[in-house]
Each structure stands twice: as C-alpha cells, then as structure tokens.
C-alpha cells in the first residue's frame, strides 16, 4: 500500500525531464556544460568551447568547481551557525560565478543545477545561497532584480524539503548520423 503513495521513479524522472525542457536552449546548454565540469563527466573544454571567451569561462568555472567535493562534504545536518559558515561561503562564491554567467536566469534553473551538482541534501540551503549570490554587487542591477524576483515565496519560506535524489542528469546528445544536436 505504501508503494502506491509514492510517485513511481519513472514519473519523477519524467517530471525532471519536463522541467529541464522548459528552460531556454541557452540555460539547457549551460546546465549540461556545468554538469560535465562539476561531475567530471566529459572534457568540457573540448565539448563546449566555441571560442576563446567561452574557453576562458570554462577554465574559470572548472577552477571554482574544484570546491564542489568540499562543499558536498560540508552540507550541514542542522542550522547551527558554526556549521553553516564554512559551507555557505564557498557555495555562495560558486553560485555567484554561475549566476554571473547570465545563463541561469531564475531560481528554478539554479536549483535544478545545484541539486545535481551537490545532491538533494543541499535543498534547504539553496534559497539562502541563491539570494546571497544574486545580491552580489558584481552582477548588473537589472540581473540582480530579475534573479531575486524569480524566487517564489514558497521556495523562500519552505518548511521542509524532499530528500529524494534527482534521477535525470541531462547530457550531450548525438544525432543518429553522428553530428551534434544544436546547443
């Protein structure tokens, strides 16, 4: 009986796929690129770099993403201030980089990426990290306003979060004839 009360894994995966499909092509591309870097799945520079500017961005992202293993290891079990500071500061720094790239235009895209980069246990901390990173002075004021307006009241004030790990991790897809799909 309890198995009927839980959504089927396939239904959850489909829901995650539909959420990803709702993002713009640029956001989808950035999420796939970020997952390749953050999860060490592919040679992101070879796969995603279209020019020297993007190559420099990928290198900078890879340097910042070197912090991800430490961030994953430090996700606090409670909200004690002494446990939060060493975790939240690097999470905000990495988040500020990603938001500054202009490809994660809303909290939903940010949450989608970071749940996969770090894991489900980071969910309670994402609104705080997002808001702090979105308020950083290096972001253009219009971008700051757009980002901060994108977080819903429900996301900002949730009293509980799912512990279910994401099951859909979008990746590069090849066409049948061997050429890459447009990004």
Coordinates of N, CA, C and O in Angstrom, one line a residue:
X1 N 0.8 -1.2 0.0 CA 0.0 0.0 0.0 C 0.9 1.3 0.0 O 0.6 2.2 -0.7
X2 N 1.9 1.3 0.8 CA 2.8 2.5 0.8 C 3.5 2.8 -0.5 O 3.8 3.9 -0.8
X3 N 3.7 1.7 -1.3 CA 4.4 2.0 -2.6 C 3.5 2.7 -3.5 O 3.9 3.4 -4.4
X4 N 2.2 2.6 -3.3 CA 1.2 3.4 -4.2 C 1.2 4.9 -3.8 O 0.8 5.7 -4.6
X5 N 1.6 5.2 -2.6 CA 1.6 6.6 -2.2 C 2.8 7.3 -2.7 O 2.7 8.6 -2.8
X6 N 3.8 6.7 -3.1 CA 5.0 7.3 -3.6 C 4.9 7.4 -5.1 O 4.5 6.4 -5.7
X7 N 5.3 8.5 -5.7 CA 5.3 8.5 -7.2 C 6.4 7.5 -7.7 O 7.4 7.3 -7.1
X8 N 6.1 6.9 -8.8 CA 7.0 6.0 -9.4 C 8.2 6.7 -9.8 O 8.2 7.9 -10.2
X9 N 9.4 6.0 -9.8 CA 10.6 6.6 -10.2 C 10.6 7.2 -11.6 O 11.1 8.2 -11.9
X10 N 9.9 6.4 -12.5 CA 9.8 6.9 -13.9 C 9.0 8.2 -14.0 O 9.3 9.0 -14.8
X11 N 8.0 8.3 -13.2 CA 7.2 9.5 -13.2 C 8.0 10.7 -12.7 O 7.9 11.8 -13.2
X12 N 8.8 10.5 -11.7 CA 9.7 11.6 -11.2 C 10.7 12.0 -12.2 O 11.0 13.2 -12.4
X13 N 11.3 11.0 -12.9 CA 12.3 11.3 -13.9 C 11.7 12.0 -15.0 O 12.2 13.0 -15.5
X14 N 10.5 11.6 -15.4 CA 9.7 12.3 -16.5 C 9.4 13.8 -16.1 O 9.6 14.7 -16.9
X15 N 9.1 14.0 -14.8 CA 8.8 15.3 -14.3 C 10.1 16.2 -14.4 O 10.0 17.3 -14.8
X16 N 11.2 15.6 -14.0 CA 12.5 16.3 -14.1 C 12.9 16.6 -15.5 O 13.4 17.7 -15.8
X17 N 12.6 15.7 -16.4 CA 12.9 16.0 -17.9 C 12.0 17.1 -18.4 O 12.4 17.9 -19.2
X18 N 10.7 17.1 -18.0 CA 9.8 18.2 -18.4 C 10.3 19.5 -17.9 O 10.2 20.5 -18.6
X19 N 10.7 19.5 -16.6 CA 11.2 20.8 -16.1 C 12.4 21.3 -16.9 O 12.5 22.5 -17.2
X20 N 13.4 20.4 -17.2 CA 14.5 20.8 -17.9 C 14.1 21.3 -19.3 O 14.7 22.3 -19.8
X21 N 13.1 20.6 -20.0 CA 12.7 21.0 -21.3 C 12.1 22.4 -21.3 O 12.1 23.1 -22.3
X22 N 11.6 22.9 -20.1 CA 11.0 24.2 -20.0 C 12.0 25.3 -20.0 O 11.7 26.5 -20.1
X23 N 13.3 25.0 -19.8 CA 14.3 26.0 -19.8 C 14.7 26.4 -21.2 O 14.6 25.6 -22.1
X24 N 15.2 27.6 -21.3 CA 15.7 28.0 -22.7 C 16.8 27.2 -23.1 O 17.5 26.5 -22.3
X25 N 17.1 27.2 -24.4 CA 18.2 26.4 -25.0 C 19.5 26.8 -24.4 O 20.4 26.0 -24.1
X26 N 19.7 28.1 -24.1 CA 21.0 28.6 -23.5 C 21.1 28.1 -22.1 O 22.2 27.7 -21.7
X27 N 20.0 28.0 -21.4 CA 20.1 27.5 -20.0 C 20.3 26.0 -20.0 O 21.1 25.5 -19.2
X28 N 19.7 25.3 -20.9 CA 19.9 23.8 -21.0 C 21.4 23.6 -21.3 O 22.0 22.7 -20.7
X29 N 21.9 24.3 -22.3 CA 23.3 24.1 -22.6 C 24.2 24.4 -21.4 O 25.2 23.6 -21.2
X30 N 24.0 25.5 -20.7 CA 24.8 25.8 -19.6 C 24.7 24.7 -18.5 O 25.7 24.4 -17.9
X31 N 23.5 24.2 -18.2 CA 23.4 23.2 -17.2 C 24.1 21.9 -17.6 O 24.9 21.3 -16.8
X32 N 24.0 21.5 -18.9 CA 24.8 20.3 -19.4 C 26.3 20.5 -19.3 O 27.0 19.7 -18.8
X33 N 26.7 21.7 -19.7 CA 28.1 22.0 -19.6 C 28.6 22.0 -18.1 O 29.6 21.4 -17.8
X34 N 27.8 22.6 -17.2 CA 28.2 22.7 -15.8 C 28.2 21.3 -15.2 O 29.1 21.0 -14.4
X35 N 27.3 20.4 -15.6 CA 27.3 19.0 -15.1 C 28.5 18.3 -15.6 O 29.1 17.5 -14.9
X36 N 28.9 18.5 -16.8 CA 30.1 17.9 -17.4 C 31.3 18.3 -16.6 O 32.2 17.5 -16.2
X37 N 31.4 19.6 -16.2 CA 32.5 20.1 -15.4 C 32.4 19.6 -14.0 O 33.4 19.0 -13.4
X38 N 31.3 19.8 -13.4 CA 31.1 19.5 -11.9 C 31.1 18.1 -11.6 O 31.5 17.7 -10.4
X39 N 30.7 17.2 -12.5 CA 30.6 15.8 -12.2 C 31.7 15.0 -12.9 O 31.8 13.8 -12.9
X40 N 32.6 15.8 -13.6 CA 33.8 15.3 -14.3 C 33.3 14.2 -15.3 O 33.9 13.1 -15.4
X41 N 32.3 14.5 -16.1 CA 31.7 13.5 -17.0 C 32.4 13.5 -18.3 O 32.6 12.5 -19.0
X42 N 32.8 14.7 -18.8 CA 33.4 14.8 -20.2 C 34.5 15.9 -20.1 O 34.6 16.6 -19.2
X43 N 35.2 15.9 -21.2 CA 36.2 17.0 -21.4 C 35.4 18.3 -21.8 O 35.1 18.4 -23.0
X44 N 35.0 19.1 -20.8 CA 34.1 20.2 -21.1 C 34.7 21.2 -22.1 O 34.0 21.8 -22.9
X45 N 36.0 21.4 -22.0 CA 36.6 22.4 -22.9 C 36.5 21.9 -24.3 O 36.1 22.7 -25.2
X46 N 36.8 20.7 -24.6 CA 36.7 20.1 -25.9 C 35.2 20.1 -26.4 O 34.9 20.4 -27.6
X47 N 34.3 19.8 -25.5 CA 32.9 19.6 -25.9 C 32.2 20.9 -26.1 O 31.4 21.1 -27.0
X48 N 32.4 21.8 -25.2 CA 31.5 23.0 -25.1 C 32.1 24.3 -25.6 O 31.4 25.3 -25.9
X49 N 33.4 24.4 -25.7 CA 34.0 25.7 -26.1 C 33.9 26.0 -27.6 O 34.2 25.2 -28.4
X50 N 33.3 27.1 -27.8 CA 33.0 27.6 -29.2 C 34.0 28.7 -29.6 O 34.2 28.9 -30.8
X51 N 34.6 29.3 -28.6 CA 35.6 30.4 -28.9 C 36.5 30.6 -27.7 O 36.3 29.9 -26.7
X52 N 37.4 31.5 -27.8 CA 38.4 31.7 -26.7 C 37.7 32.3 -25.5 O 38.1 32.0 -24.3
X53 N 36.7 33.1 -25.6 CA 36.0 33.6 -24.5 C 35.3 32.5 -23.7 O 35.4 32.5 -22.5
X54 N 34.6 31.6 -24.4 CA 33.9 30.5 -23.7 C 35.0 29.6 -23.1 O 34.7 29.0 -22.0
X55 N 36.1 29.4 -23.8 CA 37.2 28.5 -23.2 C 37.7 29.1 -21.9 O 37.8 28.4 -20.9
X56 N 37.8 30.4 -21.8 CA 38.3 31.1 -20.6 C 37.2 30.9 -19.5 O 37.5 30.6 -18.4
X57 N 35.9 31.0 -19.9 CA 34.9 30.9 -18.9 C 34.8 29.4 -18.4 O 34.6 29.2 -17.2
X58 N 35.0 28.5 -19.3 CA 35.0 27.1 -18.8 C 36.2 26.8 -17.9 O 36.0 26.1 -16.9
X59 N 37.3 27.3 -18.2 CA 38.5 27.2 -17.3 C 38.2 27.8 -15.9 O 38.6 27.2 -14.9
X60 N 37.7 29.0 -15.9 CA 37.4 29.6 -14.6 C 36.3 28.8 -13.9 O 36.5 28.6 -12.6
X61 N 35.3 28.3 -14.6 CA 34.3 27.5 -13.9 C 34.9 26.3 -13.3 O 34.6 25.9 -12.2
X62 N 35.8 25.6 -14.1 CA 36.4 24.4 -13.6 C 37.3 24.7 -12.3 O 37.2 23.9 -11.4
X63 N 37.9 25.8 -12.3 CA 38.7 26.2 -11.1 C 37.8 26.4 -9.9 O 38.1 25.9 -8.8
X64 N 36.7 27.0 -10.1 CA 35.7 27.2 -9.0 C 35.1 25.9 -8.6 O 34.8 25.7 -7.4
X65 N 34.7 25.1 -9.6 CA 34.1 23.8 -9.3 C 35.0 22.8 -8.6 O 34.5 21.8 -8.1
X66 N 36.3 23.1 -8.5 CA 37.2 22.3 -7.7 C 36.8 22.3 -6.3 O 37.2 21.4 -5.5
X67 N 36.0 23.3 -5.9 CA 35.5 23.3 -4.5 C 34.3 22.4 -4.2 O 33.9 22.2 -3.1
X68 N 33.7 21.9 -5.3 CA 32.5 21.1 -5.1 C 32.6 19.9 -4.2 O 31.7 19.6 -3.3
X69 N 33.7 19.1 -4.3 CA 33.8 18.0 -3.4 C 33.8 18.4 -1.9 O 33.2 17.8 -1.0
X70 N 34.5 19.5 -1.6 CA 34.5 20.0 -0.2 C 33.1 20.5 0.2 O 32.6 20.3 1.3
X71 N 32.4 21.2 -0.7 CA 31.1 21.7 -0.4 C 30.1 20.5 -0.2 O 29.4 20.5 0.8
X72 N 30.2 19.5 -1.0 CA 29.4 18.3 -0.8 C 29.6 17.6 0.6 O 28.7 17.2 1.2
X73 N 30.9 17.6 1.0 CA 31.2 17.0 2.3 C 30.8 17.8 3.5 O 30.7 17.3 4.6
X74 N 30.6 19.1 3.3 CA 30.2 20.0 4.4 C 28.8 20.4 4.5 O 28.4 21.2 5.3
X75 N 27.9 19.8 3.7 CA 26.5 20.2 3.8 C 26.0 19.9 5.2 O 26.1 18.8 5.7
X76 N 25.6 21.0 5.9 CA 25.2 20.8 7.3 C 24.0 19.9 7.5 O 23.1 19.9 6.7
X77 N 24.0 19.2 8.6 CA 22.8 18.4 9.0 C 21.8 19.3 9.8 O 20.6 18.9 9.9
X78 N 22.3 20.4 10.4 CA 21.4 21.3 11.1 C 21.7 22.7 10.7 O 22.6 23.0 9.9
X79 N 21.1 23.7 11.4 CA 21.3 25.1 11.0 C 22.1 25.8 12.0 O 22.1 27.0 12.1
X80 N 23.0 25.1 12.8 CA 23.9 25.8 13.7 C 24.8 26.7 13.0 O 25.4 26.3 11.9
X81 N 25.0 27.9 13.4 CA 25.8 28.9 12.7 C 27.2 28.4 12.4 O 27.7 28.6 11.4
X82 N 27.8 27.7 13.4 CA 29.2 27.3 13.2 C 29.3 26.3 12.2 O 30.4 26.1 11.5
X83 N 28.3 25.5 11.8 CA 28.3 24.5 10.8 C 28.0 25.2 9.4 O 28.5 24.7 8.4
X84 N 27.3 26.3 9.4 CA 26.8 26.9 8.2 C 27.9 27.7 7.5 O 28.1 27.6 6.3
X85 N 28.7 28.4 8.3 CA 29.7 29.4 7.7 C 30.7 28.7 6.7 O 30.8 29.1 5.6
X86 N 31.4 27.6 7.1 CA 32.4 27.0 6.2 C 31.7 26.4 5.0 O 32.4 26.2 4.0
X87 N 30.4 26.1 5.1 CA 29.7 25.5 3.9 C 29.2 26.6 3.0 O 29.3 26.5 1.8
X88 N 28.5 27.6 3.6 CA 27.7 28.5 2.8 C 28.7 29.5 2.0 O 28.3 29.9 0.9
X89 N 29.8 29.9 2.6 CA 30.7 30.8 1.9 C 31.2 30.3 0.6 O 31.0 31.0 -0.4
X90 N 31.7 29.1 0.5 CA 32.1 28.6 -0.8 C 30.9 28.4 -1.7 O 31.1 28.6 -3.0
X91 N 29.8 27.9 -1.2 CA 28.6 27.7 -2.0 C 28.2 29.0 -2.7 O 27.8 29.0 -3.9
X92 N 28.2 30.1 -1.9 CA 27.8 31.4 -2.4 C 28.8 31.8 -3.5 O 28.4 32.4 -4.6
X93 N 30.1 31.6 -3.3 CA 31.1 32.0 -4.3 C 30.9 31.3 -5.6 O 30.9 31.9 -6.7
X94 N 30.7 30.0 -5.6 CA 30.5 29.2 -6.8 C 29.2 29.6 -7.4 O 29.1 29.8 -8.7
X95 N 28.1 29.8 -6.6 CA 26.8 30.3 -7.1 C 26.9 31.6 -7.8 O 26.3 31.8 -8.9
X96 N 27.7 32.5 -7.2 CA 27.8 33.9 -7.8 C 28.4 33.8 -9.2 O 28.1 34.5 -10.1
X97 N 29.4 32.9 -9.3 CA 30.0 32.7 -10.7 C 29.0 32.3 -11.7 O 28.8 32.8 -12.7
X98 N 28.2 31.2 -11.3 CA 27.2 30.7 -12.2 C 26.1 31.7 -12.6 O 25.8 31.9 -13.7
X99 N 25.7 32.4 -11.6 CA 24.6 33.4 -11.9 C 25.2 34.6 -12.7 O 24.5 35.1 -13.6
X100 N 26.4 34.9 -12.5 CA 27.1 36.0 -13.2 C 27.3 35.6 -14.7 O 27.5 36.5 -15.5
X101 N 27.2 34.4 -15.1 CA 27.4 34.0 -16.5 C 26.1 34.3 -17.3 O 26.1 34.3 -18.5
X102 N 25.0 34.6 -16.6 CA 23.8 35.0 -17.2 C 23.0 33.9 -17.9 O 22.1 34.2 -18.7
X103 N 23.3 32.7 -17.6 CA 22.6 31.5 -18.3 C 21.7 30.8 -17.3 O 21.0 29.9 -17.7
X104 N 21.7 31.2 -16.1 CA 20.7 30.6 -15.1 C 19.8 31.8 -14.7 O 20.1 32.5 -13.7
X105 N 18.8 32.1 -15.5 CA 18.0 33.3 -15.3 C 17.0 33.3 -14.2 O 16.4 34.4 -13.9
X106 N 16.9 32.2 -13.5 CA 15.9 32.2 -12.4 C 16.3 31.1 -11.4 O 17.1 30.2 -11.7
X107 N 15.6 31.2 -10.2 CA 15.9 30.2 -9.2 C 15.7 28.8 -9.6 O 16.4 27.9 -9.2
X108 N 14.7 28.5 -10.4 CA 14.3 27.2 -10.8 C 15.5 26.5 -11.6 O 15.8 25.4 -11.3
X109 N 16.1 27.2 -12.5 CA 17.3 26.7 -13.2 C 18.5 26.5 -12.3 O 19.2 25.5 -12.3
X110 N 18.7 27.4 -11.4 CA 19.8 27.3 -10.4 C 19.6 26.1 -9.5 O 20.5 25.3 -9.3
X111 N 18.3 26.0 -9.0 CA 18.0 24.8 -8.1 C 18.2 23.5 -8.9 O 18.8 22.5 -8.4
X112 N 17.7 23.4 -10.1 CA 17.9 22.2 -10.9 C 19.4 21.8 -11.0 O 19.7 20.7 -10.8
X113 N 20.2 22.8 -11.3 CA 21.6 22.5 -11.5 C 22.3 22.1 -10.2 O 23.0 21.1 -10.1
X114 N 22.0 22.8 -9.1 CA 22.7 22.6 -7.9 C 22.3 21.3 -7.1 O 23.0 20.7 -6.4
X115 N 21.0 20.9 -7.3 CA 20.6 19.7 -6.8 C 21.4 18.5 -7.4 O 21.6 17.5 -6.8
X116 N 21.8 18.7 -8.6 CA 22.6 17.6 -9.3 C 24.1 17.7 -9.0 O 24.7 16.7 -8.9
X117 N 24.6 19.0 -8.9 CA 26.0 19.1 -8.6 C 26.3 18.7 -7.2 O 27.4 18.1 -7.0
X118 N 25.4 19.0 -6.2 CA 25.7 18.7 -4.8 C 24.9 17.6 -4.2 O 25.4 16.8 -3.5
X119 N 23.7 17.4 -4.6 CA 22.8 16.4 -4.1 C 21.6 17.0 -3.4 O 21.5 18.2 -3.1
X120 N 20.6 16.1 -3.1 CA 19.3 16.5 -2.6 C 19.5 17.2 -1.2 O 18.7 18.1 -0.8
X121 N 20.5 16.8 -0.5 CA 20.7 17.4 0.9 C 21.0 18.9 0.9 O 20.9 19.5 1.9
X122 N 21.3 19.4 -0.3 CA 21.6 20.9 -0.3 C 20.3 21.7 -0.4 O 20.4 22.9 -0.3
X123 N 19.2 21.1 -0.7 CA 18.0 21.8 -1.0 C 17.6 22.9 0.1 O 17.2 24.0 -0.3
X124 N 17.7 22.6 1.4 CA 17.4 23.6 2.3 C 18.2 24.9 2.3 O 17.8 26.0 2.7
X125 N 19.4 24.7 1.7 CA 20.4 25.8 1.7 C 20.4 26.6 0.4 O 21.0 27.7 0.3
X126 N 19.7 26.1 -0.6 CA 19.7 26.8 -1.9 C 19.1 28.2 -1.9 O 19.6 29.1 -2.6
X127 N 17.9 28.4 -1.3 CA 17.4 29.7 -1.3 C 18.3 30.8 -0.7 O 18.5 31.9 -1.3
X128 N 19.0 30.4 0.4 CA 19.9 31.4 1.0 C 21.1 31.6 0.1 O 21.5 32.8 -0.1
X129 N 21.7 30.6 -0.4 CA 22.9 30.8 -1.3 C 22.5 31.5 -2.6 O 23.2 32.4 -3.0
X130 N 21.3 31.2 -3.1 CA 20.9 31.9 -4.4 C 20.7 33.4 -4.1 O 21.2 34.2 -4.8
X131 N 19.9 33.7 -3.0 CA 19.7 35.1 -2.7 C 21.0 35.9 -2.4 O 21.1 37.0 -2.9
X132 N 21.9 35.3 -1.7 CA 23.2 35.9 -1.4 C 24.0 36.2 -2.7 O 24.5 37.3 -2.9
X133 N 24.0 35.1 -3.5 CA 24.8 35.3 -4.8 C 24.1 36.2 -5.7 O 24.8 37.0 -6.4
X134 N 22.8 36.2 -5.8 CA 22.1 37.1 -6.7 C 22.2 38.6 -6.2 O 22.0 39.5 -7.1
X135 N 22.5 38.8 -5.0 CA 22.6 40.2 -4.5 C 24.0 40.7 -4.5 O 24.3 41.9 -4.2
X136 N 24.9 39.9 -5.1 CA 26.3 40.4 -5.1 C 26.5 41.6 -6.0 O 25.9 41.7 -7.1
X137 N 27.3 42.5 -5.6 CA 27.5 43.8 -6.4 C 28.1 43.6 -7.8 O 27.9 44.5 -8.6
X138 N 28.8 42.5 -8.0 CA 29.4 42.4 -9.4 C 28.3 42.1 -10.5 O 28.6 42.2 -11.6
X139 N 27.1 41.7 -10.0 CA 26.1 41.5 -11.0 C 25.4 42.8 -11.4 O 25.2 43.7 -10.5
X140 N 25.0 43.0 -12.6 CA 24.3 44.2 -13.1 C 23.0 44.3 -12.3 O 22.4 43.3 -12.0
X141 N 22.7 45.5 -11.9 CA 21.5 45.7 -11.1 C 20.2 45.1 -11.8 O 19.4 44.6 -11.0
X142 N 20.1 45.2 -13.1 CA 18.9 44.6 -13.7 C 18.9 43.0 -13.6 O 17.8 42.4 -13.3
X143 N 20.1 42.4 -13.7 CA 20.2 41.0 -13.5 C 19.9 40.6 -12.0 O 19.2 39.7 -11.7
X144 N 20.4 41.4 -11.1 CA 20.1 41.2 -9.6 C 18.6 41.2 -9.4 O 18.1 40.3 -8.7
X145 N 17.9 42.2 -9.9 CA 16.5 42.4 -9.7 C 15.8 41.2 -10.3 O 14.9 40.6 -9.7
X146 N 16.1 40.8 -11.6 CA 15.5 39.7 -12.2 C 15.6 38.4 -11.4 O 14.7 37.6 -11.2
X147 N 16.9 38.1 -11.0 CA 17.1 36.9 -10.2 C 16.4 36.9 -8.9 O 15.7 35.9 -8.6
X148 N 16.5 38.0 -8.2 CA 15.8 38.0 -6.9 C 14.3 37.9 -7.0 O 13.6 37.3 -6.1
X149 N 13.7 38.4 -8.1 CA 12.3 38.3 -8.3 C 11.9 36.9 -8.7 O 10.7 36.6 -8.6
X150 N 12.8 36.1 -9.1 CA 12.5 34.8 -9.6 C 12.2 33.8 -8.6 O 11.7 32.7 -8.8
X151 N 12.6 34.0 -7.3 CA 12.4 33.1 -6.3 C 11.0 33.2 -5.7 O 10.7 34.3 -5.3
X152 N 10.3 32.2 -5.7 CA 8.9 32.3 -5.2 C 8.9 32.3 -3.7 O 9.8 31.9 -3.0
X153 N 7.8 32.8 -3.2 CA 7.6 32.8 -1.7 C 7.6 31.4 -1.2 O 8.2 31.2 -0.1
X154 N 7.1 30.5 -1.9 CA 7.0 29.1 -1.4 C 8.5 28.5 -1.3 O 8.8 27.9 -0.4
X155 N 9.3 28.8 -2.3 CA 10.7 28.3 -2.3 C 11.5 29.0 -1.2 O 12.3 28.4 -0.5
X156 N 11.2 30.3 -1.0 CA 12.0 31.0 0.0 C 11.6 30.7 1.5 O 12.4 30.8 2.4
X157 N 10.4 30.2 1.6 CA 9.9 30.0 3.0 C 9.5 28.6 3.3 O 8.8 28.3 4.3
X158 N 9.9 27.6 2.4 CA 9.5 26.2 2.6 C 10.0 25.7 4.0 O 11.0 26.1 4.5
X159 N 9.1 24.9 4.6 CA 9.4 24.4 5.9 C 10.0 23.0 5.9 O 10.5 22.5 6.9
X160 N 10.0 22.4 4.7 CA 10.6 21.1 4.5 C 11.0 20.9 3.1 O 10.5 21.5 2.2
X161 N 11.9 19.9 2.9 CA 12.4 19.7 1.5 C 12.5 18.2 1.3 O 12.8 17.4 2.2
X162 N 12.3 17.8 0.1 CA 12.4 16.4 -0.3 C 13.9 15.9 -0.1 O 14.8 16.7 -0.4
X163 N 14.1 14.7 0.3 CA 15.4 14.1 0.4 C 15.7 13.2 -0.8 O 16.7 12.5 -0.9
X164 N 14.7 13.1 -1.7 CA 14.9 12.2 -2.9 C 15.9 12.8 -3.8 O 15.9 14.0 -4.2
X165 N 16.9 12.0 -4.2 CA 18.0 12.5 -5.1 C 17.4 12.6 -6.5 O 16.5 11.9 -6.9
X166 N 17.9 13.6 -7.3 CA 17.5 13.7 -8.6 C 17.8 12.5 -9.4 O 18.8 11.8 -9.1
X167 N 17.0 12.2 -10.5 CA 17.3 11.0 -11.2 C 17.7 11.3 -12.7 O 18.2 10.5 -13.4
X168 N 17.4 12.5 -13.1 CA 17.7 12.9 -14.5 C 18.8 13.9 -14.5 O 18.8 15.0 -13.9
X169 N 19.9 13.5 -15.2 CA 21.1 14.3 -15.3 C 21.3 14.6 -16.8 O 21.9 13.7 -17.5
X170 N 20.9 15.7 -17.3 CA 20.9 15.9 -18.8 C 22.4 15.9 -19.3 O 23.3 16.4 -18.6
X171 N 22.6 15.4 -20.5 CA 23.9 15.3 -21.0 C 23.9 15.6 -22.5 O 22.8 15.7 -23.1
X172 N 25.0 15.7 -23.1 CA 25.1 15.9 -24.6 C 24.5 14.8 -25.3 O 24.6 13.6 -24.9
X173 N 23.8 15.1 -26.4 CA 23.1 14.1 -27.2 C 23.6 14.2 -28.6 O 23.7 15.3 -29.2
X174 N 23.9 13.0 -29.2 CA 24.3 13.0 -30.6 C 23.1 12.6 -31.5 O 22.3 11.8 -31.1
X175 N 23.1 13.2 -32.7 CA 22.1 12.8 -33.7 C 22.5 11.4 -34.2 O 23.6 10.9 -34.0
X176 N 21.6 10.7 -34.8 CA 21.8 9.4 -35.4 C 22.9 9.4 -36.4 O 23.7 8.5 -36.4
X177 N 23.0 10.4 -37.2 CA 24.1 10.5 -38.2 C 25.4 10.9 -37.6 O 26.4 11.0 -38.4
X178 N 25.5 11.1 -36.3 CA 26.8 11.3 -35.7 C 27.1 12.8 -35.4 O 28.1 13.1 -34.8
X179 N 26.3 13.7 -35.9 CA 26.6 15.1 -35.7 C 25.8 15.6 -34.4 O 24.8 15.0 -34.1
X180 N 26.4 16.6 -33.8 CA 25.8 17.0 -32.5 C 24.5 17.7 -32.8 O 24.3 18.4 -33.8
X181 N 23.6 17.6 -31.9 CA 22.3 18.4 -31.9 C 22.7 19.8 -31.6 O 23.7 20.1 -30.8
X182 N 22.0 20.8 -32.1 CA 22.3 22.2 -31.8 C 22.2 22.4 -30.3 O 21.3 21.9 -29.6
X183 N 23.0 23.3 -29.8 CA 23.0 23.6 -28.3 C 22.3 24.9 -28.1 O 22.4 25.8 -28.7

